[in-house]
CSV table of C-alpha atoms and ligand atoms in Angstrom, one decimal:
chain,number,residue,atom,x,y,z
A,1,UNK,CA,-3.1,-31.2,7.7
A,2,UNK,CA,-4.8,-28.7,10.1
A,3,UNK,CA,-8.5,-28.4,9.7
A,4,UNK,CA,-8.7,-25.3,11.8
A,5,UNK,CA,-6.3,-22.4,11.4
A,6,UNK,CA,-6.0,-19.3,13.6
A,7,UNK,CA,-4.9,-16.1,11.9
A,8,UNK,CA,-3.4,-13.3,14.0
A,9,UNK,CA,-4.3,-9.9,12.6
A,10,UNK,CA,-7.1,-8.8,10.3
A,11,UNK,CA,-5.1,-6.6,8.0
A,12,UNK,CA,-4.9,-7.5,4.3
A,13,UNK,CA,-2.3,-10.2,4.9
A,14,UNK,CA,-4.4,-11.9,7.5
A,15,UNK,CA,-7.6,-11.6,5.6
A,16,UNK,CA,-6.0,-12.9,2.4
A,17,UNK,CA,-4.6,-15.9,4.3
A,18,UNK,CA,-8.1,-16.5,5.8
A,19,UNK,CA,-9.7,-16.3,2.4
A,20,UNK,CA,-7.2,-18.7,0.9
A,21,UNK,CA,-7.5,-21.2,3.8
A,22,UNK,CA,-11.3,-21.0,3.7
A,23,UNK,CA,-11.3,-21.6,-0.1
A,24,UNK,CA,-9.1,-24.7,0.7
A,25,UNK,CA,-11.9,-26.0,3.0
A,26,UNK,CA,-10.3,-25.1,6.4
A,27,UNK,CA,-12.2,-23.4,9.2
A,28,UNK,CA,-10.5,-20.1,10.2
A,29,UNK,CA,-10.6,-17.9,13.2
A,30,UNK,CA,-9.1,-14.5,12.7
A,31,UNK,CA,-8.1,-12.8,15.9
A,32,UNK,CA,-7.7,-9.0,15.6
A,33,UNK,CA,-6.5,-6.7,18.4
A,34,UNK,CA,-8.2,-3.5,17.1
A,35,UNK,CA,-11.9,-2.7,17.3
A,36,UNK,CA,-12.2,-2.9,13.5
A,37,UNK,CA,-10.5,-5.0,10.8
A,38,UNK,CA,-8.2,-3.5,8.1
A,39,UNK,CA,-5.0,-2.5,10.0
A,40,UNK,CA,-3.1,0.0,7.9
A,41,UNK,CA,-5.8,0.0,5.2
A,42,UNK,CA,-9.1,1.0,6.7
A,43,UNK,CA,-11.9,3.6,6.7
A,44,UNK,CA,-13.5,5.2,9.7
A,45,UNK,CA,-15.9,8.1,10.7
A,46,UNK,CA,-14.1,11.2,11.7
A,47,UNK,CA,-16.4,13.1,14.1
A,48,UNK,CA,-14.7,16.5,13.7
A,49,UNK,CA,-14.9,16.4,9.9
A,50,UNK,CA,-18.3,14.7,10.0
A,51,UNK,CA,-17.0,12.4,7.2
A,52,UNK,CA,-16.0,8.8,6.7
A,53,UNK,CA,-12.4,8.9,5.6
A,54,UNK,CA,-9.6,6.4,4.8
A,55,UNK,CA,-6.5,6.3,7.1
A,56,UNK,CA,-4.6,7.1,3.9
A,57,UNK,CA,-5.1,7.2,0.2
A,58,UNK,CA,-4.3,3.9,-1.5
A,59,UNK,CA,-3.9,3.5,-5.2
A,60,UNK,CA,-4.2,0.2,-7.0
A,61,UNK,CA,-3.0,-0.6,-10.5
A,62,UNK,CA,-4.6,-3.2,-12.9
A,63,UNK,CA,-1.3,-5.2,-12.8
A,64,UNK,CA,-1.9,-6.0,-9.1
A,65,UNK,CA,-3.0,-9.5,-10.0
A,66,UNK,CA,-3.2,-11.0,-6.5
A,67,UNK,CA,-5.3,-8.0,-5.3
A,68,UNK,CA,-7.8,-8.4,-8.1
A,69,UNK,CA,-8.0,-12.2,-7.5
A,70,UNK,CA,-8.7,-11.5,-3.8
A,71,UNK,CA,-11.4,-9.0,-4.7
A,72,UNK,CA,-12.9,-11.4,-7.2
A,73,UNK,CA,-12.9,-14.2,-4.5
A,74,UNK,CA,-14.9,-12.1,-2.1
A,75,UNK,CA,-17.1,-10.5,-4.8
A,76,UNK,CA,-15.8,-6.9,-4.4
A,77,UNK,CA,-14.2,-6.0,-7.7
A,78,UNK,CA,-17.1,-3.7,-8.6
A,79,UNK,CA,-16.5,-1.6,-5.4
A,80,UNK,CA,-13.6,0.0,-7.2
A,81,UNK,CA,-13.6,3.0,-9.6
A,82,UNK,CA,-11.3,1.9,-12.4
A,83,UNK,CA,-10.0,4.6,-14.7
A,84,UNK,CA,-11.0,4.3,-18.4
A,85,UNK,CA,-7.4,4.4,-19.5
A,86,UNK,CA,-3.9,4.4,-17.9
A,87,UNK,CA,-3.9,8.1,-17.2
A,88,UNK,CA,-1.7,9.9,-14.6
A,89,UNK,CA,-2.4,13.7,-14.5
A,90,UNK,CA,0.4,15.8,-12.9
A,91,UNK,CA,1.1,19.4,-12.1
A,92,UNK,CA,4.5,21.0,-11.5
A,93,UNK,CA,4.1,23.5,-8.7
A,94,UNK,CA,7.3,25.4,-9.5
A,95,UNK,CA,5.8,26.7,-12.8
A,96,UNK,CA,2.2,25.5,-13.0
A,97,UNK,CA,2.8,23.2,-15.9
A,98,UNK,CA,0.3,20.4,-16.3
A,99,UNK,CA,0.6,17.1,-18.2
A,100,UNK,CA,-0.9,13.6,-18.3
A,101,UNK,CA,1.3,10.5,-18.5
A,102,UNK,CA,-0.5,8.2,-20.9
A,103,UNK,CA,1.1,4.8,-21.6
A,104,UNK,CA,-0.5,2.9,-24.4
A,105,UNK,CA,-2.2,-0.3,-23.5
A,106,UNK,CA,0.0,-2.8,-25.4
A,107,UNK,CA,3.4,-4.2,-24.4
A,108,UNK,CA,5.3,-2.3,-27.2
A,109,UNK,CA,5.7,1.1,-25.5
A,110,UNK,CA,5.1,3.4,-28.5
A,111,UNK,CA,3.7,6.0,-26.1
A,112,UNK,CA,7.3,7.1,-25.3
A,113,UNK,CA,7.5,8.4,-28.8
A,114,UNK,CA,4.6,10.8,-28.3
A,115,UNK,CA,5.4,14.1,-26.5
A,116,UNK,CA,1.7,14.4,-25.6
A,117,UNK,CA,1.9,11.2,-23.6
A,118,UNK,CA,5.2,11.9,-21.8
A,119,UNK,CA,6.1,14.3,-19.1
A,120,UNK,CA,7.3,17.6,-20.7
A,121,UNK,CA,11.1,18.0,-21.0
A,122,UNK,CA,11.6,14.2,-21.0
A,123,UNK,CA,13.0,12.3,-24.0
A,124,UNK,CA,12.5,8.9,-25.6
A,125,UNK,CA,16.0,7.9,-24.6
A,126,UNK,CA,15.2,8.6,-20.9
A,127,UNK,CA,12.4,6.1,-21.1
A,128,UNK,CA,14.4,3.5,-23.0
A,129,UNK,CA,17.2,3.8,-20.5
A,130,UNK,CA,14.7,2.6,-17.8
A,131,UNK,CA,14.8,-0.9,-19.4
A,132,UNK,CA,18.4,-1.2,-18.1
A,133,UNK,CA,17.0,-1.1,-14.5
A,134,UNK,CA,15.1,-4.4,-15.2
A,135,UNK,CA,18.4,-6.3,-14.9
A,136,UNK,CA,19.5,-4.7,-11.6
A,137,UNK,CA,19.5,-7.1,-8.8
A,138,UNK,CA,22.2,-5.4,-6.5
A,139,UNK,CA,21.7,-3.0,-3.6
A,140,UNK,CA,21.8,0.2,-5.8
A,141,UNK,CA,19.5,3.0,-4.7
A,142,UNK,CA,17.0,4.7,-6.9
A,143,UNK,CA,18.9,8.0,-6.7
A,144,UNK,CA,22.2,6.4,-7.7
A,145,UNK,CA,20.7,4.5,-10.7
A,146,UNK,CA,19.0,7.3,-12.7
A,147,UNK,CA,20.5,10.6,-13.7
A,148,UNK,CA,19.0,13.6,-11.8
A,149,UNK,CA,17.4,15.4,-14.7
A,150,UNK,CA,13.9,16.4,-15.7
A,151,UNK,CA,12.9,12.8,-16.3
A,152,UNK,CA,14.0,11.9,-12.7
A,153,UNK,CA,12.2,14.8,-11.2
A,154,UNK,CA,8.9,14.4,-13.2
A,155,UNK,CA,8.7,10.6,-13.3
A,156,UNK,CA,11.1,8.5,-11.4
A,157,UNK,CA,11.1,10.4,-8.1
A,158,UNK,CA,7.3,10.6,-7.7
A,159,UNK,CA,6.9,6.9,-8.7
A,160,UNK,CA,9.8,5.8,-6.4
A,161,UNK,CA,8.5,7.8,-3.4
A,162,UNK,CA,5.0,6.5,-3.9
A,163,UNK,CA,6.0,2.8,-4.5
A,164,UNK,CA,8.7,2.5,-1.9
A,165,UNK,CA,7.6,5.1,0.7
A,166,UNK,CA,11.3,5.7,1.2
A,167,UNK,CA,13.6,8.6,0.0
A,168,UNK,CA,15.1,7.7,-3.3
A,169,UNK,CA,18.6,8.4,-1.9
A,170,UNK,CA,18.3,5.2,0.2
A,171,UNK,CA,15.3,3.4,-1.5
A,172,UNK,CA,16.3,0.1,-3.3
A,173,UNK,CA,16.0,0.4,-7.1
A,174,UNK,CA,15.3,-3.3,-7.4
A,175,UNK,CA,12.2,-3.1,-5.3
A,176,UNK,CA,11.0,-0.3,-7.5
A,177,UNK,CA,11.7,-2.3,-10.7
A,178,UNK,CA,9.9,-5.3,-9.1
A,179,UNK,CA,6.8,-3.1,-9.1
A,180,UNK,CA,7.5,-1.8,-12.7
A,181,UNK,CA,8.0,-5.3,-13.9
A,182,UNK,CA,4.3,-6.1,-13.0
A,183,UNK,CA,2.9,-2.7,-14.2
A,184,UNK,CA,4.7,-0.2,-16.4
A,185,UNK,CA,7.0,-2.8,-18.2
A,186,UNK,CA,3.9,-4.9,-19.1
A,187,UNK,CA,2.3,-1.9,-20.9
A,188,UNK,CA,-0.5,0.5,-20.1
A,189,UNK,CA,-3.1,-2.3,-19.7
A,190,UNK,CA,-1.3,-3.2,-16.4
A,191,UNK,CA,-1.1,0.4,-15.2
A,192,UNK,CA,-4.8,1.4,-15.1
A,193,UNK,CA,-5.4,3.1,-11.8
A,194,UNK,CA,-8.2,2.0,-9.5
A,195,UNK,CA,-9.4,3.5,-6.2
A,196,UNK,CA,-12.3,2.5,-3.9
A,197,UNK,CA,-15.6,4.0,-4.9
A,198,UNK,CA,-16.5,4.7,-1.3
A,199,UNK,CA,-13.6,3.8,1.0
A,200,UNK,CA,-10.9,1.3,1.7
A,201,UNK,CA,-12.9,-0.8,4.1
A,202,UNK,CA,-15.9,-0.9,1.8
A,203,UNK,CA,-13.7,-2.4,-1.0
A,204,UNK,CA,-10.9,-4.3,0.6
A,205,UNK,CA,-11.9,-5.2,4.1
A,206,UNK,CA,-15.6,-5.5,4.8
A,207,UNK,CA,-16.5,-7.7,1.9
A,208,UNK,CA,-13.7,-10.2,2.9
A,209,UNK,CA,-15.0,-10.2,6.5
A,210,UNK,CA,-18.6,-10.8,5.4
A,211,UNK,CA,-17.4,-13.5,2.9
A,212,UNK,CA,-15.5,-15.3,5.7
A,213,UNK,CA,-18.4,-15.1,8.2
A,214,UNK,CA,-20.9,-16.4,5.6
A,215,UNK,CA,-18.7,-19.5,5.2
A,216,UNK,CA,-18.5,-20.3,8.9
A,217,UNK,CA,-15.1,-18.7,9.6
A,218,UNK,CA,-14.8,-16.3,12.6
A,219,UNK,CA,-13.4,-12.8,12.7
A,220,UNK,CA,-13.0,-11.8,16.3
A,221,UNK,CA,-12.3,-8.1,17.0
A,222,UNK,CA,-10.8,-6.4,20.1
A,223,UNK,CA,-8.8,-9.4,21.2
A,224,UNK,CA,-5.0,-9.0,21.3
A,225,UNK,CA,-2.8,-12.0,21.2
A,226,UNK,CA,-0.2,-11.6,23.9
A,227,UNK,CA,1.9,-14.8,23.4
A,228,UNK,CA,2.3,-18.0,21.5
A,229,UNK,CA,2.4,-21.3,23.5
A,230,UNK,CA,4.5,-24.1,22.1
A,231,UNK,CA,5.3,-27.6,23.0
A,232,UNK,CA,8.3,-29.1,21.3
A,233,UNK,CA,8.2,-28.1,17.6
A,234,UNK,CA,4.5,-27.1,17.6
A,235,UNK,CA,2.4,-24.1,18.5
A,236,UNK,CA,-0.4,-25.4,20.7
A,237,UNK,CA,-2.1,-22.2,22.0
A,238,UNK,CA,-2.5,-18.5,22.0
A,239,UNK,CA,-2.7,-16.3,25.1
A,240,UNK,CA,-5.0,-13.4,24.4
A,241,UNK,CA,-6.5,-10.5,26.4
A,242,UNK,CA,-9.7,-12.5,26.6
A,243,UNK,CA,-8.1,-15.7,27.7
A,244,UNK,CA,-6.2,-18.7,26.1
A,245,UNK,CA,-7.1,-20.4,22.8
A,246,UNK,CA,-6.1,-23.9,21.7
A,247,UNK,CA,-4.8,-24.0,18.2
A,248,UNK,CA,-3.9,-26.5,15.4
A,249,UNK,CA,-2.0,-24.1,13.2
A,250,UNK,CA,-1.3,-20.3,13.1
A,251,UNK,CA,-0.7,-17.7,10.5
A,252,UNK,CA,1.0,-14.8,12.2
A,253,UNK,CA,-0.1,-11.7,10.2
A,254,UNK,CA,0.6,-8.9,12.7
A,255,UNK,CA,3.0,-6.0,12.0
A,256,UNK,CA,6.8,-6.8,12.4
A,257,UNK,CA,7.2,-5.2,15.8
A,258,UNK,CA,4.4,-7.3,17.1
A,259,UNK,CA,5.6,-10.5,15.4
A,260,UNK,CA,9.0,-10.1,16.8
A,261,UNK,CA,7.5,-9.7,20.3
A,262,UNK,CA,5.3,-12.8,19.9
A,263,UNK,CA,8.1,-14.9,18.3
A,264,UNK,CA,11.3,-14.0,20.1
A,265,UNK,CA,14.4,-14.3,17.9
A,266,UNK,CA,12.5,-13.4,14.7
A,267,UNK,CA,14.6,-11.2,12.5
A,268,UNK,CA,12.5,-8.7,10.6
A,269,UNK,CA,12.5,-5.1,9.4
A,270,UNK,CA,12.6,-2.6,12.2
A,271,UNK,CA,13.0,0.7,10.4
A,272,UNK,CA,9.9,2.5,9.2
A,273,UNK,CA,8.8,5.4,7.2
A,274,UNK,CA,5.8,7.6,7.9
A,275,UNK,CA,3.0,8.6,5.5
A,276,UNK,CA,0.9,11.7,6.1
A,277,UNK,CA,-2.6,12.1,4.9
A,278,UNK,CA,-4.3,15.5,5.1
A,279,UNK,CA,-8.1,15.5,4.6
A,280,UNK,CA,-9.9,18.7,3.7
A,281,UNK,CA,-13.7,18.9,3.9
A,282,UNK,CA,-14.3,20.5,0.5
A,283,UNK,CA,-16.0,19.6,-2.7
A,284,UNK,CA,-14.0,19.3,-5.9
A,285,UNK,CA,-14.4,18.0,-9.4
A,286,UNK,CA,-13.1,14.4,-9.6
A,287,UNK,CA,-11.4,14.7,-13.0
A,288,UNK,CA,-10.7,11.7,-15.2
A,289,UNK,CA,-9.1,9.5,-12.6
A,290,UNK,CA,-9.8,11.1,-9.2
A,291,UNK,CA,-6.2,12.1,-8.3
A,292,UNK,CA,-3.4,14.4,-9.5
A,293,UNK,CA,0.3,13.9,-8.9
A,294,UNK,CA,2.2,17.0,-7.6
A,295,UNK,CA,5.8,17.7,-8.4
A,296,UNK,CA,7.7,20.5,-6.7
A,297,UNK,CA,5.2,21.0,-3.9
A,298,UNK,CA,4.7,19.8,-0.3
A,299,UNK,CA,1.7,17.6,-1.3
A,300,UNK,CA,2.6,14.6,-3.5
A,301,UNK,CA,-0.7,13.2,-4.6
A,302,UNK,CA,-4.1,15.0,-4.3
A,303,UNK,CA,-7.1,12.6,-4.3
A,304,UNK,CA,-10.7,13.8,-4.8
A,305,UNK,CA,-13.0,11.8,-2.6
A,306,UNK,CA,-16.8,11.9,-1.8
A,307,UNK,CA,-17.2,15.2,0.1
A,308,UNK,CA,-13.5,15.8,0.7
A,309,UNK,CA,-10.1,16.1,-0.8
A,310,UNK,CA,-7.2,14.1,0.6
A,311,UNK,CA,-3.5,14.7,0.2
A,312,UNK,CA,-0.7,12.1,0.5
A,313,UNK,CA,2.9,12.8,1.6
A,314,UNK,CA,5.1,9.6,1.6
A,315,UNK,CA,8.5,9.0,3.0
A,316,UNK,CA,7.5,11.6,5.6
A,317,UNK,CA,9.8,10.9,8.5
A,318,UNK,CA,11.2,14.4,7.8
A,319,UNK,CA,7.8,16.0,8.6
A,320,UNK,CA,6.0,13.6,10.9
A,321,UNK,CA,6.8,15.6,14.1
A,322,UNK,CA,5.6,18.9,12.6
A,323,UNK,CA,2.3,20.2,14.1
A,324,UNK,CA,-0.8,19.0,12.3
A,325,UNK,CA,-1.7,22.7,11.7
A,326,UNK,CA,1.6,23.5,10.1
A,327,UNK,CA,1.3,20.4,7.8
A,328,UNK,CA,-2.3,21.3,6.8
A,329,UNK,CA,-1.2,25.0,6.1
A,330,UNK,CA,1.8,23.8,4.1
A,331,UNK,CA,-0.3,21.6,1.7
A,332,UNK,CA,-3.4,23.7,1.3
A,333,UNK,CA,-1.8,26.0,-1.4
A,334,UNK,CA,-0.9,22.9,-3.4
A,335,UNK,CA,-4.5,21.6,-3.2
A,336,UNK,CA,-5.9,25.0,-4.0
A,337,UNK,CA,-3.7,25.3,-7.1
A,338,UNK,CA,-4.0,21.7,-8.3
A,339,UNK,CA,-7.8,21.6,-8.2
A,340,UNK,CA,-8.4,25.3,-9.0
A,341,UNK,CA,-10.4,25.8,-5.7
A,342,UNK,CA,-11.4,29.2,-4.3
A,343,UNK,CA,-11.7,30.3,-0.7
A,344,UNK,CA,-10.0,29.9,2.7
A,345,UNK,CA,-8.7,26.6,4.1
A,346,UNK,CA,-11.7,24.4,4.9
A,347,UNK,CA,-11.9,22.1,8.0
A,348,UNK,CA,-9.1,19.6,7.9
A,349,UNK,CA,-7.7,16.5,9.6
A,350,UNK,CA,-4.1,15.3,9.5
A,351,UNK,CA,-3.6,11.5,9.9
A,352,UNK,CA,0.0,10.6,10.7
A,353,UNK,CA,0.8,6.9,10.1
A,354,UNK,CA,4.2,6.9,11.8
A,355,UNK,CA,5.1,3.3,10.9
A,356,UNK,CA,3.2,3.2,7.6
A,357,UNK,CA,5.7,0.8,6.0
A,358,UNK,CA,9.1,-0.7,6.6
A,359,UNK,CA,11.9,1.4,5.0
A,360,UNK,CA,12.7,-0.1,1.6
A,361,UNK,CA,16.4,0.0,2.0
A,362,UNK,CA,19.1,-2.6,1.4
A,363,UNK,CA,19.5,-3.2,5.2
A,364,UNK,CA,15.8,-3.7,5.8
A,365,UNK,CA,15.3,-5.9,2.7
A,366,UNK,CA,17.9,-8.3,4.1
A,367,UNK,CA,15.8,-8.7,7.3
A,368,UNK,CA,12.6,-9.8,5.6
A,369,UNK,CA,11.8,-13.4,6.5
A,370,UNK,CA,10.0,-16.0,4.3
A,371,UNK,CA,6.5,-17.3,5.3
A,372,UNK,CA,7.9,-20.6,6.5
A,373,UNK,CA,9.3,-20.9,10.0
A,374,UNK,CA,11.2,-23.6,11.8
A,375,UNK,CA,7.8,-24.6,13.4
A,376,UNK,CA,5.7,-26.6,11.0
A,377,UNK,CA,2.3,-25.2,12.1
A,378,UNK,CA,3.4,-21.5,12.2
A,379,UNK,CA,3.6,-19.4,9.1
A,380,UNK,CA,4.3,-15.7,8.7
A,381,UNK,CA,2.4,-13.1,6.6
A,382,UNK,CA,2.6,-9.4,6.2
A,383,UNK,CA,3.8,-6.8,3.7
A,384,UNK,CA,7.2,-7.0,5.6
A,385,UNK,CA,7.8,-10.6,4.8
A,386,UNK,CA,10.0,-11.6,1.7
A,387,UNK,CA,7.4,-11.0,-1.0
A,388,UNK,CA,9.9,-9.5,-3.5
A,389,UNK,CA,7.7,-6.3,-3.5
A,390,UNK,CA,7.8,-3.2,-1.4
A,391,UNK,CA,5.2,-2.8,1.4
A,392,UNK,CA,2.0,-2.7,-0.7
A,393,UNK,CA,-1.5,-4.0,-0.8
A,394,UNK,CA,-0.3,-6.5,-3.5
A,395,UNK,CA,2.6,-7.6,-1.3
A,396,UNK,CA,0.4,-8.0,1.8
A,397,UNK,CA,-2.2,-10.1,-0.1
A,398,UNK,CA,0.4,-12.3,-1.7
A,399,UNK,CA,2.1,-12.9,1.6
A,400,UNK,CA,-1.2,-14.1,3.1
A,401,UNK,CA,-1.7,-16.5,0.2
A,402,UNK,CA,1.8,-17.8,0.6
A,403,UNK,CA,1.4,-18.3,4.4
A,404,UNK,CA,-1.8,-20.3,3.6
A,405,UNK,CA,0.1,-22.5,1.1
A,406,UNK,CA,2.8,-23.2,3.7
A,407,UNK,CA,0.3,-24.3,6.3
A,408,UNK,CA,-1.7,-26.4,3.8
A,409,UNK,CA,1.5,-28.1,2.7
A,410,UNK,CA,2.7,-28.7,6.3
B,501,LIG,C1,-1.2,5.8,4.8
B,501,LIG,C2,-0.9,4.6,4.0
B,501,LIG,C3,-1.0,4.6,2.6
B,501,LIG,C4,-0.6,3.5,1.8
B,501,LIG,N1,-0.8,3.6,0.5
B,501,LIG,C5,-0.7,2.5,-0.3
B,501,LIG,C6,-1.0,2.5,-1.7
B,501,LIG,O1,-1.3,3.5,-2.2
B,501,LIG,N2,-0.9,1.3,-2.4
B,501,LIG,C7,-0.5,0.1,-1.8
B,501,LIG,O2,-0.4,-0.9,-2.4
B,501,LIG,N3,-0.2,0.1,-0.4
B,501,LIG,C8,-0.3,1.2,0.3
B,501,LIG,N4,0.0,1.2,1.7
B,501,LIG,C9,0.5,0.0,2.3
B,501,LIG,C10,-0.6,-1.0,2.7
B,501,LIG,O3,-1.6,-0.3,3.4
B,501,LIG,C11,0.0,-2.1,3.5
B,501,LIG,O4,1.1,-2.7,2.8
B,501,LIG,C12,-1.0,-3.2,4.0
B,501,LIG,O5,-2.2,-2.6,4.4
B,501,LIG,C13,-0.3,-4.0,5.1
B,501,LIG,O6,-1.2,-5.0,5.5
B,501,LIG,P1,-0.7,-6.1,6.5
B,501,LIG,O7,-1.8,-7.0,6.7
B,501,LIG,O8,0.6,-6.6,6.1
B,501,LIG,O9,-0.4,-5.3,7.9
B,501,LIG,P2,-1.5,-4.5,8.9
B,501,LIG,O10,-2.4,-3.7,8.0
B,501,LIG,O11,-0.6,-3.7,9.8
B,501,LIG,O12,-2.2,-5.6,9.6
B,501,LIG,C14,-1.8,-6.2,10.8
B,501,LIG,C15,-3.0,-6.4,11.7
B,501,LIG,O13,-2.6,-7.1,12.9
B,501,LIG,C16,-3.3,-6.5,14.0
B,501,LIG,N5,-2.5,-6.8,15.2
B,501,LIG,C17,-1.4,-6.2,15.7
B,501,LIG,N6,-1.0,-6.8,16.9
B,501,LIG,C18,-1.9,-7.8,17.1
B,501,LIG,C19,-2.0,-8.8,18.2
B,501,LIG,N7,-1.1,-8.8,19.2
B,501,LIG,N8,-3.1,-9.6,18.2
B,501,LIG,C20,-4.0,-9.6,17.1
B,501,LIG,N9,-3.9,-8.7,16.1
B,501,LIG,C21,-2.9,-7.8,16.1
B,501,LIG,C22,-3.3,-5.0,13.7
B,501,LIG,O14,-4.3,-4.4,14.5
B,501,LIG,C23,-3.6,-5.1,12.2
B,501,LIG,O15,-5.0,-5.1,11.9
B,501,LIG,C24,-0.2,2.3,2.4
B,501,LIG,C25,-0.1,2.3,3.8
B,501,LIG,C26,-0.4,3.4,4.6
B,501,LIG,C27,-0.3,3.3,6.1
C-alpha cells in the first residue's frame, strides 16, 4: 500500500481524494497548475467590480450526502447558509407570475396535492407521472420523456437545465433522475437548498486546504504536471513545470482534456457545455433562500450575494460567443423585474466558463471511465468519471473518494 500519494489537481475531486487519503493515514501532495485551488468552483477578487465573486453560482441540496460528509470532515459545514425549508421561489417573466415550490419534508409527497406548494397550472397527475422516470435506464432524453406542457416549462425544464447543464433535447433523463433519486424523490428533507455564506472558496476549498496542511499534507500551487512517467505497469514519476517528482501512487484529478493528454489512449467525455455568470454590483434583499428561479427569461437563476447580484445561464453554448455587454444587457431586465430593483444597469462582470461541464448526452455518458485504470498505482477522479451523476459538486467529491479507495485497495 502506498504511504505517499500525489494528487494532480486541487479541484473538488482532487481535494476530496486528498482528504480521504489523509483520513486513511497517508501523506498526500496535491499538485495544482493554477495559482489558487478550486478549479471550476472558486472565488476571487474582481478588481473592476471591487468585489470578491464566485466563478459561478453553485447550489447545494441537503441530499448531497458526500458533499456534507466532506464539509464535516474539514469542519466547514457552518460556512453554508442553509434555507429553513425546501423552498424554491420562481417568477415567470412572460406574465410576471410568482410562486414558490415547497415540497414537504417527509417521503410521502403530499405537497403535490396542495396548489400553494406546486407551480401554478400544474397538476397532481403531472407530479405522479414523474415517478415513472425512476425506472428509466435507457438513453432517452429529458425532452422526449416528459410532455411539453406547463409542468415541463415551469418545473422539469429549469431543473434539467440546472442539473445537467445540457439542453433537455439532448440531455439524458436518467442522469436527471439520478439526481432526483437522491433529492426530490426522497422528500423535501433532501431538497433543502444551501449556498456558501461568503463564497465558494471560503466554504468548499480553503477549509479543505487548511485541514490538509495542518495534517502534514502539501498543496502545491502554480505547478503544472506535464507528463506521467511509467516503468512497466507502474507510474514512477511526474514531470512538472518545476521539475520532476518521484511518486508511489497518483490520483489524476485534472479535467478530462488534461487527463487525456497526460494519459494517452484514455477515453473520456470531450464535448462540453458553457455556463455564463453575470455579476452586478448592486444591493438587493436576500429573500427566504437567496435565489429565485426565472422561467421565460434570459436569466435562469438570480442569486443575491453579499454586495452583488449574480445571474446564472446554463447550457449556454448558444450564447457563449455573444459580447459580454450584450449578455449583461439581455439579463439585466430579468434581474430588475425579479428583485424589484430600480435604476440603471449597475457595474457588471460576465464570467464565461466555456467548458463548465461535459455535455450530459448519451454519447458522452458512454465515454466516462471508472476510477480504476490498468495501472495499479494510478486512479482517476473528476466530475467527468463514471459517478452515475451529472457533473456536479456531489459527483466530483464522490469521484475523489472512489479514487482514494481504489489506491488504498491497490
Ligand atoms: C459556472 C459553474 C457553475 C456550476 N454550478 C454548479 C452547481 O450549482 N451545483 C453543482 O453541484 N455543481 C456545479 N458546477 C459543477 C462543479 O463546479 C464541478 O462539477 C466541480 O467543480 C468539478 O470539480 P473537479 O475537481 O472534477 O474538476 P476541476 O474543478 O476542473 O478541477 C481540476 C483541477 O485540476 C487542475 N489542473 C488542470 N491541469 C493540471 C495539470 N496539468 N497539473 C496540475 N493541475 C492541473 C485545474 O487547475 C483544476 O484546479 C458548476 C460549474 C461551473 C463551472
